[in-house]
Structure formats: structure tokens, C-alpha cells
Amino acid sequence: MTAVADERADATTEPAVDPAELLTRTRELAQLIRENAPKTEQDRRLAEEVVVGLRDAGLFRLTTPTRFGGYDLRMSDLLAIIAEVGKSCGSAGWNLSIDTASTRFALNGMPETALAEMFADNPDAYVISTAHLSTTKARRVDGGFRVTGTFPWSSGCEIADWAYIPVVHVYDGDEQTTDLVGAVVPMGDLRIERTWHVAGLAGSGTHTVVAEDVFVPEQRAVAFSLSDLVGEDERDSMLIQGSAQSLAAIVGAAQGALEVTRQTLDKKRPITYVNYEAAVDAPSVQMWFGEAAHLIETSALHLREIGAALDGIPETQPMPWAERARIRMHQRSAHEKARAGVEKLLDVVGGSAFALSNPLQRLWRDISVMSRHTALNAPIILEDYSRATLDIHPSVTLLY
């Protein structure tokens, strides 16, 4: 267990900041984030006004270690804050989850020298994690490594200070070794190609990052052997904890969609071809809205169960296969309930929900894309859970 993991596991003292105060700050940003959501989507990156607002509120230091001026929040508090941001804009919630998860990835592997370089003078440093394991290469050289690779789907890259990059193909001269390397690289050493043109989550800035023979000194890299990979019952929960933070943005966006729909109904708009003076007067609309509300509340209950299960658990601590599979099944149920609830909200509002001026359609599209992230792959999660409940070990190696 690393020093950071020890710090988190022993966190029995008062937190560096009151999580309730952070939640209040987050809610105060809601109008700013909502107003800039169209700009965020149009520019294909988080609007600078939102970036500044999140940073000034301290939300880029949620998982920064307390020794560097950060908050190092427990998982349940972390998920609540990410979800609150996601209510106003799916892309903003997603970008926040990228920073919080990526920071924790770096903390659980990088030497203290690297962490100090990242956070000592900037506790608000924004960190991304990105990988393309099949093609990225690292060559051992005097004093470190030279890394070359192309990394699509690098959410938040245009607002980031650092990138955490894992590399599988490591070479010593012309010979490939059995090592893996994790490295942190300042974004100024990388090139960004603006390749993100998508139907949803457009404002997340999930562009392509390119490393062209980038030198990474030894103090910003860690190597370990492929032989260190362990069996299903000895693996840690690092990837599960990361995907839980992404999930919070999805649940938050669904809660935001519920609020938008309620505001629409409160305007007492009629239903075309029906004699009700207002749509909200129709029992069918009331029941459809009630079902949607319950589905979205259920997704939040799954998220809270995930937070409770992961609270105080270091990412590097081994977790039994059955428990990891159980948590991931809650993740699947949470995003499926969120999606189903928002689909019903679209029925409640009708065709006007799809006007580009209506935030409901943007939240719907964002959820549709976020919930298809490979770390939240519903069929694979069900396969893994089914095998775990029957103790049937998979025939292929799964990394989560």
C-alpha cells in the first residue's frame, strides 16, 4: 500500500474541508454551468468561464492530497459533488470526474517526486488519464524513458495540466521487456488533435493526444512487471473506483433532466389534441413523470450504495472478485435506470424536448454517450457478475 493509500485508509480525523460546504459551493455554480452549456457543446470543450468557476470553488482539488493543499474526499462525498455538477451539464460533470479519478490513479503509483512536481505549487492541477495500450511504446534511455503514442478519447485534454499515461510496450534497446510503465507528462509536452465530433457529450473535449518521442524522467515514471498481474480474487478496485466517478456524472445529468422537465410542466403548457388545459393535469402525464422520477431516484440509490462500498477503501487494496462484480453490477443498474428515466421524461415533454434550445435533449444525448463508456460496458458487467455469482472463472483475462 502506498503512503497515499495509507493516508486515505486512516482518514479518521476531520476532513480538510467540510464536504457540505463544498456541495454548497457546487450548487452556487449551477446557473453559470447551465448558461455556458450550449457554448461548451459548440466549442467541443468546457467553456473557460466554467473552468474558472470550478477551479475557484476548489473543485479541481477534490482528490489532491491534503499535504499539497487538497481535500482528498471520501468516495461518497466525491460522488455527490460530481453528480451535482452533472445536473447542470453532462460534459462538466464528466470533466470533473476525469480529474478526480485521474489524480487518484497517479497518486497510487507515482513517486513522491512526481506528485510534488504536479501539486506542490498547484493543488488545483487538472489531470487526465489516457491510454492506447496496443500501440504506445516506451524506450529506456539514460535517466528515464522516451514515450511515443497516439491517445484518442482524452477527455478534458485542452484544460489539463498533466496526463497520466500507462504504457505496455516497453523496449530496452531493440528488445521488448516484460515491464509496464506508468508516466505523468505535462500537457505542454504533448500535441492535441481536435478529433471529437459526436452526438453527445460533445463539450467534454475528448480529443486525441499525441506523444512524439517525449522524454519522461525516471522521477515521473514507475515500472512494474507483467508478472505482477494477479488472479481475480487478488485484484484491486482502481478501475472500478474510477468508473464510479464517471457514473456520478451520468446520475447527476439524469437528475438535471428531471428538474428541467418539472420546470416545463410547471409552465402549465397544454397537450395538443387533448382537452386538458395543462399537460400536468393529465393523470397519464403525472404517472409517467412519477415513474421517471422513481427510476432516476433508483439510479441515485445504486450510486449511494457504490459510494458506501468504496468509502475508505484504497484503490490498491485487493478486493474479492465477488465484491468487485457486485459493485460493478450496481454501476450497470444505475446508468440503465438513469437512461430509462430520461427516456420517459422525453415522452412527458413530447416533441419540444428535441429543440436545440431545450437542455433536456442535450442531457439525454450526454447520458446516452457517457453510459456507453467502455468501463461501464453493460453486457460485460453482466457477464462478469454472472460468472462471479457462480464462481465460474472467465476464460479470458479481465483487468477490472
mmCIF file of C-alpha atoms in Angstrom:
data_model
loop_
_atom_site.group_PDB
_atom_site.id
_atom_site.type_symbol
_atom_site.label_atom_id
_atom_site.label_comp_id
_atom_site.label_asym_id
_atom_site.label_seq_id
_atom_site.Cartn_x
_atom_site.Cartn_y
_atom_site.Cartn_z
ATOM 1 C CA MET A 1 0.000 0.000 0.000
ATOM 2 C CA THR A 2 1.356 3.431 -0.905
ATOM 3 C CA ALA A 3 1.737 6.325 1.508
ATOM 4 C CA VAL A 4 -1.267 7.974 -0.130
ATOM 5 C CA ALA A 5 -3.356 4.845 0.298
ATOM 6 C CA ASP A 6 -2.331 4.690 3.953
ATOM 7 C CA GLU A 7 -3.354 8.320 4.354
ATOM 8 C CA ARG A 8 -6.780 7.609 2.870
ATOM 9 C CA ALA A 9 -7.339 4.385 4.778
ATOM 10 C CA ASP A 10 -6.506 6.081 8.087
ATOM 11 C CA ALA A 11 -8.626 9.167 7.415
ATOM 12 C CA THR A 12 -10.445 9.199 10.740
ATOM 13 C CA THR A 13 -9.797 12.873 11.513
ATOM 14 C CA GLU A 14 -11.832 15.803 10.315
ATOM 15 C CA PRO A 15 -11.549 16.361 6.530
ATOM 16 C CA ALA A 16 -9.537 19.292 5.181
ATOM 17 C CA VAL A 17 -12.800 20.956 4.154
ATOM 18 C CA ASP A 18 -16.417 20.371 5.115
ATOM 19 C CA PRO A 19 -17.980 18.322 2.265
ATOM 20 C CA ALA A 20 -21.288 20.094 2.899
ATOM 21 C CA GLU A 21 -19.571 23.431 2.253
ATOM 22 C CA LEU A 22 -18.152 22.068 -0.994
ATOM 23 C CA LEU A 23 -21.608 20.899 -2.025
ATOM 24 C CA THR A 24 -22.965 24.386 -1.333
ATOM 25 C CA ARG A 25 -20.227 25.931 -3.478
ATOM 26 C CA THR A 26 -21.076 23.471 -6.231
ATOM 27 C CA ARG A 27 -24.779 24.374 -6.178
ATOM 28 C CA GLU A 28 -23.873 28.059 -6.385
ATOM 29 C CA LEU A 29 -22.147 27.296 -9.708
ATOM 30 C CA ALA A 30 -25.251 25.692 -11.238
ATOM 31 C CA GLN A 31 -26.510 28.766 -13.098
ATOM 32 C CA LEU A 32 -23.049 29.548 -14.509
ATOM 33 C CA ILE A 33 -22.605 25.972 -15.738
ATOM 34 C CA ARG A 34 -26.124 25.816 -17.258
ATOM 35 C CA GLU A 35 -25.766 29.145 -19.035
ATOM 36 C CA ASN A 36 -22.490 28.044 -20.614
ATOM 37 C CA ALA A 37 -23.623 24.520 -21.542
ATOM 38 C CA PRO A 38 -24.504 25.481 -25.159
ATOM 39 C CA LYS A 39 -21.118 27.190 -25.575
ATOM 40 C CA THR A 40 -19.390 24.180 -24.050
ATOM 41 C CA GLU A 41 -21.091 21.908 -26.568
ATOM 42 C CA GLN A 42 -20.467 24.206 -29.542
ATOM 43 C CA ASP A 43 -16.753 24.689 -28.719
ATOM 44 C CA ARG A 44 -16.237 20.957 -28.048
ATOM 45 C CA ARG A 45 -14.517 21.731 -24.741
ATOM 46 C CA LEU A 46 -15.527 23.056 -21.353
ATOM 47 C CA ALA A 47 -16.220 26.793 -21.535
ATOM 48 C CA GLU A 48 -13.435 28.813 -19.933
ATOM 49 C CA GLU A 49 -15.959 30.531 -17.635
ATOM 50 C CA VAL A 50 -16.881 27.108 -16.244
ATOM 51 C CA VAL A 51 -13.245 26.032 -15.890
ATOM 52 C CA VAL A 52 -12.502 29.171 -13.872
ATOM 53 C CA GLY A 53 -15.636 28.710 -11.769
ATOM 54 C CA LEU A 54 -14.814 25.098 -10.909
ATOM 55 C CA ARG A 55 -11.217 25.971 -10.074
ATOM 56 C CA ASP A 56 -12.142 28.976 -7.941
ATOM 57 C CA ALA A 57 -14.627 26.830 -5.993
ATOM 58 C CA GLY A 58 -11.841 24.351 -5.208
ATOM 59 C CA LEU A 59 -13.385 21.539 -7.233
ATOM 60 C CA PHE A 60 -10.129 20.674 -9.009
ATOM 61 C CA ARG A 61 -8.556 19.728 -5.688
ATOM 62 C CA LEU A 62 -11.184 17.215 -4.557
ATOM 63 C CA THR A 63 -8.722 14.303 -4.718
ATOM 64 C CA THR A 64 -5.470 16.261 -4.385
ATOM 65 C CA PRO A 65 -3.651 15.050 -1.233
ATOM 66 C CA THR A 66 -4.118 17.203 1.832
ATOM 67 C CA ARG A 67 -0.335 17.584 2.163
ATOM 68 C CA PHE A 68 -0.445 19.609 -1.074
ATOM 69 C CA GLY A 69 -3.459 21.699 -0.066
ATOM 70 C CA GLY A 70 -6.116 19.374 -1.442
ATOM 71 C CA TYR A 71 -9.176 17.755 0.098
ATOM 72 C CA ASP A 72 -8.763 14.016 -0.601
ATOM 73 C CA LEU A 73 -12.509 13.422 -0.164
ATOM 74 C CA ARG A 74 -14.109 10.113 0.688
ATOM 75 C CA MET A 75 -15.845 8.405 -2.204
ATOM 76 C CA SER A 76 -19.431 9.083 -1.110
ATOM 77 C CA ASP A 77 -18.787 12.841 -0.827
ATOM 78 C CA LEU A 78 -16.884 12.835 -4.100
ATOM 79 C CA LEU A 79 -19.741 11.160 -5.989
ATOM 80 C CA ALA A 80 -22.293 13.607 -4.584
ATOM 81 C CA ILE A 81 -20.306 16.643 -5.769
ATOM 82 C CA ILE A 82 -19.664 15.228 -9.257
ATOM 83 C CA ALA A 83 -23.366 14.408 -9.601
ATOM 84 C CA GLU A 84 -24.281 17.943 -8.578
ATOM 85 C CA VAL A 85 -22.123 19.372 -11.378
ATOM 86 C CA GLY A 86 -23.572 16.830 -13.821
ATOM 87 C CA LYS A 87 -27.084 18.141 -13.138
ATOM 88 C CA SER A 88 -26.251 21.359 -14.961
ATOM 89 C CA CYS A 89 -24.108 19.935 -17.767
ATOM 90 C CA GLY A 90 -23.135 16.359 -18.531
ATOM 91 C CA SER A 91 -19.821 17.425 -20.046
ATOM 92 C CA ALA A 92 -18.899 19.474 -16.982
ATOM 93 C CA GLY A 93 -19.699 16.590 -14.663
ATOM 94 C CA TRP A 94 -17.733 14.205 -16.878
ATOM 95 C CA ASN A 95 -14.700 16.506 -16.974
ATOM 96 C CA LEU A 96 -14.734 16.831 -13.198
ATOM 97 C CA SER A 97 -14.862 13.043 -12.844
ATOM 98 C CA ILE A 98 -11.888 12.715 -15.204
ATOM 99 C CA ASP A 99 -9.776 14.971 -12.997
ATOM 100 C CA THR A 100 -10.767 13.337 -9.713
ATOM 101 C CA ALA A 101 -10.232 9.787 -10.969
ATOM 102 C CA SER A 102 -7.031 10.527 -12.889
ATOM 103 C CA THR A 103 -5.493 12.268 -9.892
ATOM 104 C CA ARG A 104 -6.158 9.184 -7.770
ATOM 105 C CA PHE A 105 -4.648 6.943 -10.467
ATOM 106 C CA ALA A 106 -1.450 8.997 -10.342
ATOM 107 C CA LEU A 107 -1.366 9.057 -6.549
ATOM 108 C CA ASN A 108 -1.372 5.285 -6.344
ATOM 109 C CA GLY A 109 1.699 4.737 -8.467
ATOM 110 C CA MET A 110 3.843 7.805 -8.968
ATOM 111 C CA PRO A 111 6.910 8.579 -6.830
ATOM 112 C CA GLU A 112 6.633 11.396 -4.330
ATOM 113 C CA THR A 113 8.948 13.484 -6.508
ATOM 114 C CA ALA A 114 6.400 13.363 -9.331
ATOM 115 C CA LEU A 115 3.485 14.200 -7.068
ATOM 116 C CA ALA A 116 5.329 17.180 -5.640
ATOM 117 C CA GLU A 117 6.089 18.422 -9.143
ATOM 118 C CA MET A 118 2.411 18.103 -10.056
ATOM 119 C CA PHE A 119 0.729 19.528 -6.965
ATOM 120 C CA ALA A 120 3.134 21.302 -4.588
ATOM 121 C CA ASP A 121 2.770 24.657 -6.336
ATOM 122 C CA ASN A 122 -0.644 23.971 -7.882
ATOM 123 C CA PRO A 123 -3.129 21.970 -5.806
ATOM 124 C CA ASP A 124 -5.728 22.815 -8.470
ATOM 125 C CA ALA A 125 -3.791 20.993 -11.203
ATOM 126 C CA TYR A 126 -6.172 19.267 -13.614
ATOM 127 C CA VAL A 127 -5.094 15.718 -14.500
ATOM 128 C CA ILE A 128 -6.288 13.404 -17.269
ATOM 129 C CA SER A 129 -5.544 9.728 -17.779
ATOM 130 C CA THR A 130 -5.332 8.350 -21.277
ATOM 131 C CA ALA A 131 -4.123 5.125 -22.853
ATOM 132 C CA HIS A 132 -3.834 3.230 -26.088
ATOM 133 C CA LEU A 133 -2.185 0.107 -24.760
ATOM 134 C CA SER A 134 -1.838 -1.773 -28.039
ATOM 135 C CA THR A 135 0.281 0.812 -29.868
ATOM 136 C CA THR A 136 2.055 3.035 -27.324
ATOM 137 C CA LYS A 137 5.797 2.446 -26.894
ATOM 138 C CA ALA A 138 8.359 3.480 -24.303
ATOM 139 C CA ARG A 139 12.126 3.158 -24.813
ATOM 140 C CA ARG A 140 14.516 3.073 -21.869
ATOM 141 C CA VAL A 141 17.135 5.801 -22.154
ATOM 142 C CA ASP A 142 19.612 7.365 -19.762
ATOM 143 C CA GLY A 143 17.631 8.965 -16.953
ATOM 144 C CA GLY A 144 14.179 7.752 -17.954
ATOM 145 C CA PHE A 145 12.027 6.817 -20.956
ATOM 146 C CA ARG A 146 11.044 8.167 -24.348
ATOM 147 C CA VAL A 147 7.327 7.666 -24.983
ATOM 148 C CA THR A 148 5.573 7.645 -28.354
ATOM 149 C CA GLY A 149 1.861 7.094 -28.861
ATOM 150 C CA THR A 150 -1.473 8.438 -30.039
ATOM 151 C CA PHE A 151 -4.265 8.614 -27.485
ATOM 152 C CA PRO A 152 -7.829 9.113 -28.762
ATOM 153 C CA TRP A 153 -10.678 9.787 -26.323
ATOM 154 C CA SER A 154 -8.616 12.009 -23.999
ATOM 155 C CA SER A 155 -11.426 13.819 -22.167
ATOM 156 C CA GLY A 156 -10.506 17.234 -20.799
ATOM 157 C CA CYS A 157 -7.160 17.382 -22.595
ATOM 158 C CA GLU A 158 -7.486 21.061 -23.545
ATOM 159 C CA ILE A 159 -7.941 22.193 -19.943
ATOM 160 C CA ALA A 160 -5.450 19.756 -18.407
ATOM 161 C CA ASP A 161 -2.101 20.435 -16.754
ATOM 162 C CA TRP A 162 -0.892 16.811 -16.658
ATOM 163 C CA ALA A 163 -1.588 13.485 -18.345
ATOM 164 C CA TYR A 164 -1.185 10.096 -16.690
ATOM 165 C CA ILE A 165 -0.193 7.563 -19.380
ATOM 166 C CA PRO A 166 0.244 3.798 -18.910
ATOM 167 C CA VAL A 167 2.463 2.018 -21.471
ATOM 168 C CA VAL A 168 2.590 -1.747 -22.101
ATOM 169 C CA HIS A 169 5.194 -1.989 -24.867
ATOM 170 C CA VAL A 170 8.498 -1.153 -23.177
ATOM 171 C CA TYR A 171 11.815 -1.563 -25.016
ATOM 172 C CA ASP A 172 15.386 -1.759 -23.760
ATOM 173 C CA GLY A 173 17.324 -1.151 -26.945
ATOM 174 C CA ASP A 174 15.663 -3.325 -29.599
ATOM 175 C CA GLU A 175 14.365 -5.884 -27.099
ATOM 176 C CA GLN A 176 10.858 -5.686 -25.664
ATOM 177 C CA THR A 177 10.810 -6.234 -21.908
ATOM 178 C CA THR A 178 8.092 -7.649 -19.668
ATOM 179 C CA ASP A 179 7.678 -4.283 -17.939
ATOM 180 C CA LEU A 180 4.767 -1.898 -17.887
ATOM 181 C CA VAL A 181 5.374 1.793 -17.311
ATOM 182 C CA GLY A 182 3.109 4.447 -15.878
ATOM 183 C CA ALA A 183 4.185 8.022 -16.545
ATOM 184 C CA VAL A 184 2.940 11.539 -15.855
ATOM 185 C CA VAL A 185 3.626 14.080 -18.573
ATOM 186 C CA PRO A 186 2.980 17.847 -18.609
ATOM 187 C CA MET A 187 0.437 18.689 -21.278
ATOM 188 C CA GLY A 188 2.886 21.154 -22.796
ATOM 189 C CA ASP A 189 4.964 18.162 -23.949
ATOM 190 C CA LEU A 190 2.016 16.701 -25.868
ATOM 191 C CA ARG A 191 0.137 17.666 -29.018
ATOM 192 C CA ILE A 192 -3.667 17.812 -29.257
ATOM 193 C CA GLU A 193 -5.646 16.966 -32.383
ATOM 194 C CA ARG A 194 -9.265 18.188 -32.226
ATOM 195 C CA THR A 195 -10.979 14.996 -33.330
ATOM 196 C CA TRP A 196 -14.070 14.928 -31.070
ATOM 197 C CA HIS A 197 -17.199 15.192 -33.285
ATOM 198 C CA VAL A 198 -20.013 13.263 -31.602
ATOM 199 C CA ALA A 199 -23.757 13.225 -30.969
ATOM 200 C CA GLY A 200 -23.493 13.592 -27.200
ATOM 201 C CA LEU A 201 -21.008 14.662 -24.530
ATOM 202 C CA ALA A 202 -19.685 16.990 -27.217
ATOM 203 C CA GLY A 203 -18.402 19.522 -24.692
ATOM 204 C CA SER A 204 -16.163 17.069 -22.880
ATOM 205 C CA GLY A 205 -13.193 17.881 -25.119
ATOM 206 C CA THR A 206 -12.456 14.200 -25.662
ATOM 207 C CA HIS A 207 -9.917 14.888 -28.383
ATOM 208 C CA THR A 208 -6.784 12.980 -29.397
ATOM 209 C CA VAL A 209 -3.471 13.492 -27.589
ATOM 210 C CA VAL A 210 -0.194 12.666 -29.328
ATOM 211 C CA ALA A 211 3.176 11.935 -27.702
ATOM 212 C CA GLU A 212 6.054 12.226 -30.134
ATOM 213 C CA ASP A 213 9.238 10.789 -28.614
ATOM 214 C CA VAL A 214 8.518 12.578 -25.310
ATOM 215 C CA PHE A 215 11.206 12.268 -22.663
ATOM 216 C CA VAL A 216 9.883 11.219 -19.244
ATOM 217 C CA PRO A 217 12.461 11.347 -16.450
ATOM 218 C CA GLU A 218 12.640 8.440 -14.022
ATOM 219 C CA GLN A 219 11.209 10.571 -11.218
ATOM 220 C CA ARG A 220 7.956 10.891 -13.198
ATOM 221 C CA ALA A 221 7.604 7.213 -14.109
ATOM 222 C CA VAL A 222 7.092 3.874 -12.416
ATOM 223 C CA ALA A 223 7.771 0.450 -13.932
ATOM 224 C CA PHE A 224 6.330 -2.888 -12.863
ATOM 225 C CA SER A 225 6.312 -6.365 -14.340
ATOM 226 C CA LEU A 226 3.559 -8.129 -16.234
ATOM 227 C CA SER A 227 4.119 -10.967 -13.801
ATOM 228 C CA ASP A 228 2.698 -8.686 -11.095
ATOM 229 C CA LEU A 229 -0.805 -9.114 -12.583
ATOM 230 C CA VAL A 230 -2.801 -11.274 -10.210
ATOM 231 C CA GLY A 231 -5.863 -13.502 -10.318
ATOM 232 C CA GLU A 232 -9.477 -12.458 -9.997
ATOM 233 C CA ASP A 233 -9.587 -12.618 -6.209
ATOM 234 C CA GLU A 234 -6.449 -10.550 -5.618
ATOM 235 C CA ARG A 235 -7.099 -7.603 -7.925
ATOM 236 C CA ASP A 236 -7.642 -4.088 -6.681
ATOM 237 C CA SER A 237 -10.612 -1.783 -7.280
ATOM 238 C CA MET A 238 -8.763 1.075 -9.016
ATOM 239 C CA LEU A 239 -10.656 0.868 -12.315
ATOM 240 C CA ILE A 240 -13.977 0.344 -10.533
ATOM 241 C CA GLN A 241 -13.388 3.422 -8.369
ATOM 242 C CA GLY A 242 -12.557 5.442 -11.472
ATOM 243 C CA SER A 243 -15.691 4.351 -13.320
ATOM 244 C CA ALA A 244 -17.809 5.111 -10.234
ATOM 245 C CA GLN A 245 -16.813 8.752 -10.569
ATOM 246 C CA SER A 246 -17.793 8.741 -14.247
ATOM 247 C CA LEU A 247 -21.102 7.163 -13.265
ATOM 248 C CA ALA A 248 -21.817 10.041 -10.880
ATOM 249 C CA ALA A 249 -21.860 12.435 -13.841
ATOM 250 C CA ILE A 250 -24.480 10.224 -15.532
ATOM 251 C CA VAL A 251 -26.748 10.059 -12.494
ATOM 252 C CA GLY A 252 -26.386 13.805 -11.989
ATOM 253 C CA ALA A 253 -27.344 14.514 -15.606
ATOM 254 C CA ALA A 254 -30.471 12.378 -15.171
ATOM 255 C CA GLN A 255 -31.370 14.339 -12.029
ATOM 256 C CA GLY A 256 -30.857 17.530 -14.013
ATOM 257 C CA ALA A 257 -33.175 16.231 -16.739
ATOM 258 C CA LEU A 258 -35.832 15.587 -14.078
ATOM 259 C CA GLU A 259 -35.524 19.172 -12.846
ATOM 260 C CA VAL A 260 -35.798 20.551 -16.398
ATOM 261 C CA THR A 261 -38.933 18.506 -17.052
ATOM 262 C CA ARG A 262 -40.547 19.598 -13.794
ATOM 263 C CA GLN A 263 -39.915 23.229 -14.752
ATOM 264 C CA THR A 264 -41.556 22.588 -18.125
ATOM 265 C CA LEU A 265 -44.647 21.069 -16.509
ATOM 266 C CA ASP A 266 -44.861 23.950 -14.036
ATOM 267 C CA LYS A 267 -45.362 26.300 -17.000
ATOM 268 C CA LYS A 268 -48.791 24.686 -17.497
ATOM 269 C CA ARG A 269 -48.318 24.083 -21.212
ATOM 270 C CA PRO A 270 -51.196 22.199 -22.895
ATOM 271 C CA ILE A 271 -51.090 18.909 -24.777
ATOM 272 C CA THR A 272 -52.007 19.222 -28.451
ATOM 273 C CA TYR A 273 -55.223 17.401 -29.469
ATOM 274 C CA VAL A 274 -56.193 16.841 -25.813
ATOM 275 C CA ASN A 275 -58.684 18.862 -23.779
ATOM 276 C CA TYR A 276 -56.563 19.207 -20.637
ATOM 277 C CA GLU A 277 -55.721 22.883 -20.116
ATOM 278 C CA ALA A 278 -52.253 21.870 -18.931
ATOM 279 C CA ALA A 279 -50.259 18.709 -19.554
ATOM 280 C CA VAL A 280 -49.577 18.344 -15.843
ATOM 281 C CA ASP A 281 -53.333 17.952 -15.222
ATOM 282 C CA ALA A 282 -53.399 14.677 -17.157
ATOM 283 C CA PRO A 283 -53.145 11.607 -14.875
ATOM 284 C CA SER A 284 -51.191 9.816 -17.604
ATOM 285 C CA VAL A 285 -48.545 12.569 -17.583
ATOM 286 C CA GLN A 286 -48.455 12.547 -13.785
ATOM 287 C CA MET A 287 -47.886 8.781 -13.710
ATOM 288 C CA TRP A 288 -45.273 8.867 -16.491
ATOM 289 C CA PHE A 289 -43.396 11.627 -14.654
ATOM 290 C CA GLY A 290 -43.705 9.696 -11.386
ATOM 291 C CA GLU A 291 -42.219 6.569 -12.973
ATOM 292 C CA ALA A 292 -39.373 8.608 -14.426
ATOM 293 C CA ALA A 293 -38.693 10.216 -11.050
ATOM 294 C CA HIS A 294 -38.613 6.803 -9.375
ATOM 295 C CA LEU A 295 -36.233 5.356 -11.961
ATOM 296 C CA ILE A 296 -33.841 8.282 -11.534
ATOM 297 C CA GLU A 297 -34.117 8.093 -7.738
ATOM 298 C CA THR A 298 -33.314 4.381 -8.009
ATOM 299 C CA SER A 299 -30.194 5.177 -10.045
ATOM 300 C CA ALA A 300 -29.107 7.543 -7.258
ATOM 301 C CA LEU A 301 -29.694 4.800 -4.665
ATOM 302 C CA HIS A 302 -27.393 2.479 -6.619
ATOM 303 C CA LEU A 303 -24.787 5.262 -6.742
ATOM 304 C CA ARG A 304 -25.005 5.747 -2.975
ATOM 305 C CA GLU A 305 -24.544 2.001 -2.425
ATOM 306 C CA ILE A 306 -21.413 2.145 -4.590
ATOM 307 C CA GLY A 307 -20.077 5.090 -2.592
ATOM 308 C CA ALA A 308 -20.714 3.315 0.703
ATOM 309 C CA ALA A 309 -18.994 0.167 -0.556
ATOM 310 C CA LEU A 310 -15.891 2.085 -1.652
ATOM 311 C CA ASP A 311 -15.607 4.601 1.188
ATOM 312 C CA GLY A 312 -12.182 4.393 2.786
ATOM 313 C CA ILE A 313 -11.043 1.544 0.506
ATOM 314 C CA PRO A 314 -7.625 2.295 -1.065
ATOM 315 C CA GLU A 315 -7.651 1.695 -4.818
ATOM 316 C CA THR A 316 -4.621 -0.601 -4.498
ATOM 317 C CA GLN A 317 -6.077 -2.800 -1.763
ATOM 318 C CA PRO A 318 -7.084 -6.259 -3.036
ATOM 319 C CA MET A 319 -10.851 -6.753 -3.265
ATOM 320 C CA PRO A 320 -12.553 -10.139 -3.745
ATOM 321 C CA TRP A 321 -13.868 -10.836 -7.221
ATOM 322 C CA ALA A 322 -17.453 -11.296 -5.999
ATOM 323 C CA GLU A 323 -17.447 -7.878 -4.314
ATOM 324 C CA ARG A 324 -15.953 -6.126 -7.341
ATOM 325 C CA ALA A 325 -18.548 -7.773 -9.573
ATOM 326 C CA ARG A 326 -21.341 -6.764 -7.170
ATOM 327 C CA ILE A 327 -20.260 -3.117 -7.211
ATOM 328 C CA ARG A 328 -19.970 -3.097 -10.988
ATOM 329 C CA MET A 329 -23.466 -4.582 -11.266
ATOM 330 C CA HIS A 330 -24.717 -1.640 -9.220
ATOM 331 C CA GLN A 331 -22.925 0.614 -11.710
ATOM 332 C CA ARG A 332 -24.717 -1.046 -14.598
ATOM 333 C CA SER A 333 -28.101 -0.787 -12.867
ATOM 334 C CA ALA A 334 -27.504 2.872 -12.027
ATOM 335 C CA HIS A 335 -26.832 4.003 -15.577
ATOM 336 C CA GLU A 336 -29.572 1.823 -17.057
ATOM 337 C CA LYS A 337 -32.151 3.260 -14.624
ATOM 338 C CA ALA A 338 -30.927 6.780 -15.381
ATOM 339 C CA ARG A 339 -31.299 6.216 -19.117
ATOM 340 C CA ALA A 340 -34.745 4.649 -18.750
ATOM 341 C CA GLY A 341 -35.956 7.512 -16.578
ATOM 342 C CA VAL A 342 -34.817 10.174 -19.033
ATOM 343 C CA GLU A 343 -36.495 8.319 -21.913
ATOM 344 C CA LYS A 344 -39.797 8.655 -20.030
ATOM 345 C CA LEU A 345 -39.142 12.351 -19.463
ATOM 346 C CA LEU A 346 -38.827 12.804 -23.222
ATOM 347 C CA ASP A 347 -42.274 11.225 -23.562
ATOM 348 C CA VAL A 348 -43.659 13.603 -20.936
ATOM 349 C CA VAL A 349 -42.360 16.718 -22.707
ATOM 350 C CA GLY A 350 -43.010 15.474 -26.239
ATOM 351 C CA GLY A 351 -41.547 16.785 -29.477
ATOM 352 C CA SER A 352 -40.471 20.120 -27.990
ATOM 353 C CA ALA A 353 -37.916 18.213 -25.891
ATOM 354 C CA PHE A 354 -35.783 17.880 -29.022
ATOM 355 C CA ALA A 355 -35.482 21.580 -29.764
ATOM 356 C CA LEU A 356 -31.797 22.509 -29.638
ATOM 357 C CA SER A 357 -32.725 25.276 -27.221
ATOM 358 C CA ASN A 358 -34.100 22.707 -24.757
ATOM 359 C CA PRO A 359 -31.437 21.471 -22.291
ATOM 360 C CA LEU A 360 -33.342 18.194 -21.917
ATOM 361 C CA GLN A 361 -32.209 16.884 -25.307
ATOM 362 C CA ARG A 362 -28.591 17.767 -24.554
ATOM 363 C CA LEU A 363 -28.663 15.946 -21.201
ATOM 364 C CA TRP A 364 -30.298 12.960 -22.916
ATOM 365 C CA ARG A 365 -27.580 12.846 -25.577
ATOM 366 C CA ASP A 366 -24.842 13.272 -22.972
ATOM 367 C CA ILE A 367 -26.203 10.381 -20.900
ATOM 368 C CA SER A 368 -26.504 8.209 -23.995
ATOM 369 C CA VAL A 369 -22.794 8.633 -24.737
ATOM 370 C CA MET A 370 -21.471 8.619 -21.163
ATOM 371 C CA SER A 371 -23.259 5.389 -20.290
ATOM 372 C CA ARG A 372 -21.618 3.610 -23.236
ATOM 373 C CA HIS A 373 -18.090 4.211 -21.949
ATOM 374 C CA THR A 374 -16.070 1.017 -22.121
ATOM 375 C CA ALA A 375 -15.584 0.989 -18.327
ATOM 376 C CA LEU A 376 -19.387 0.845 -17.941
ATOM 377 C CA ASN A 377 -19.960 -1.821 -20.615
ATOM 378 C CA ALA A 378 -23.315 -3.283 -19.558
ATOM 379 C CA PRO A 379 -23.044 -6.700 -21.309
ATOM 380 C CA ILE A 380 -19.523 -7.343 -19.981
ATOM 381 C CA ILE A 381 -20.530 -6.272 -16.471
ATOM 382 C CA LEU A 382 -23.448 -8.719 -16.528
ATOM 383 C CA GLU A 383 -21.198 -11.490 -17.864
ATOM 384 C CA ASP A 384 -18.647 -10.897 -15.110
ATOM 385 C CA TYR A 385 -21.314 -10.693 -12.386
ATOM 386 C CA SER A 386 -22.988 -13.876 -13.556
ATOM 387 C CA ARG A 387 -19.691 -15.772 -13.505
ATOM 388 C CA ALA A 388 -18.750 -14.353 -10.116
ATOM 389 C CA THR A 389 -22.040 -15.373 -8.504
ATOM 390 C CA LEU A 390 -21.463 -18.929 -9.749
ATOM 391 C CA ASP A 391 -17.679 -18.866 -9.145
ATOM 392 C CA ILE A 392 -17.039 -19.702 -12.797
ATOM 393 C CA HIS A 393 -13.717 -18.099 -13.631
ATOM 394 C CA PRO A 394 -13.533 -16.420 -17.044
ATOM 395 C CA SER A 395 -11.590 -17.980 -19.893
ATOM 396 C CA VAL A 396 -10.081 -14.585 -20.762
ATOM 397 C CA THR A 397 -8.245 -12.152 -18.530
ATOM 398 C CA LEU A 398 -10.402 -9.226 -17.425
ATOM 399 C CA LEU A 399 -8.482 -6.314 -15.918
ATOM 400 C CA TYR A 400 -11.142 -4.996 -13.538
#
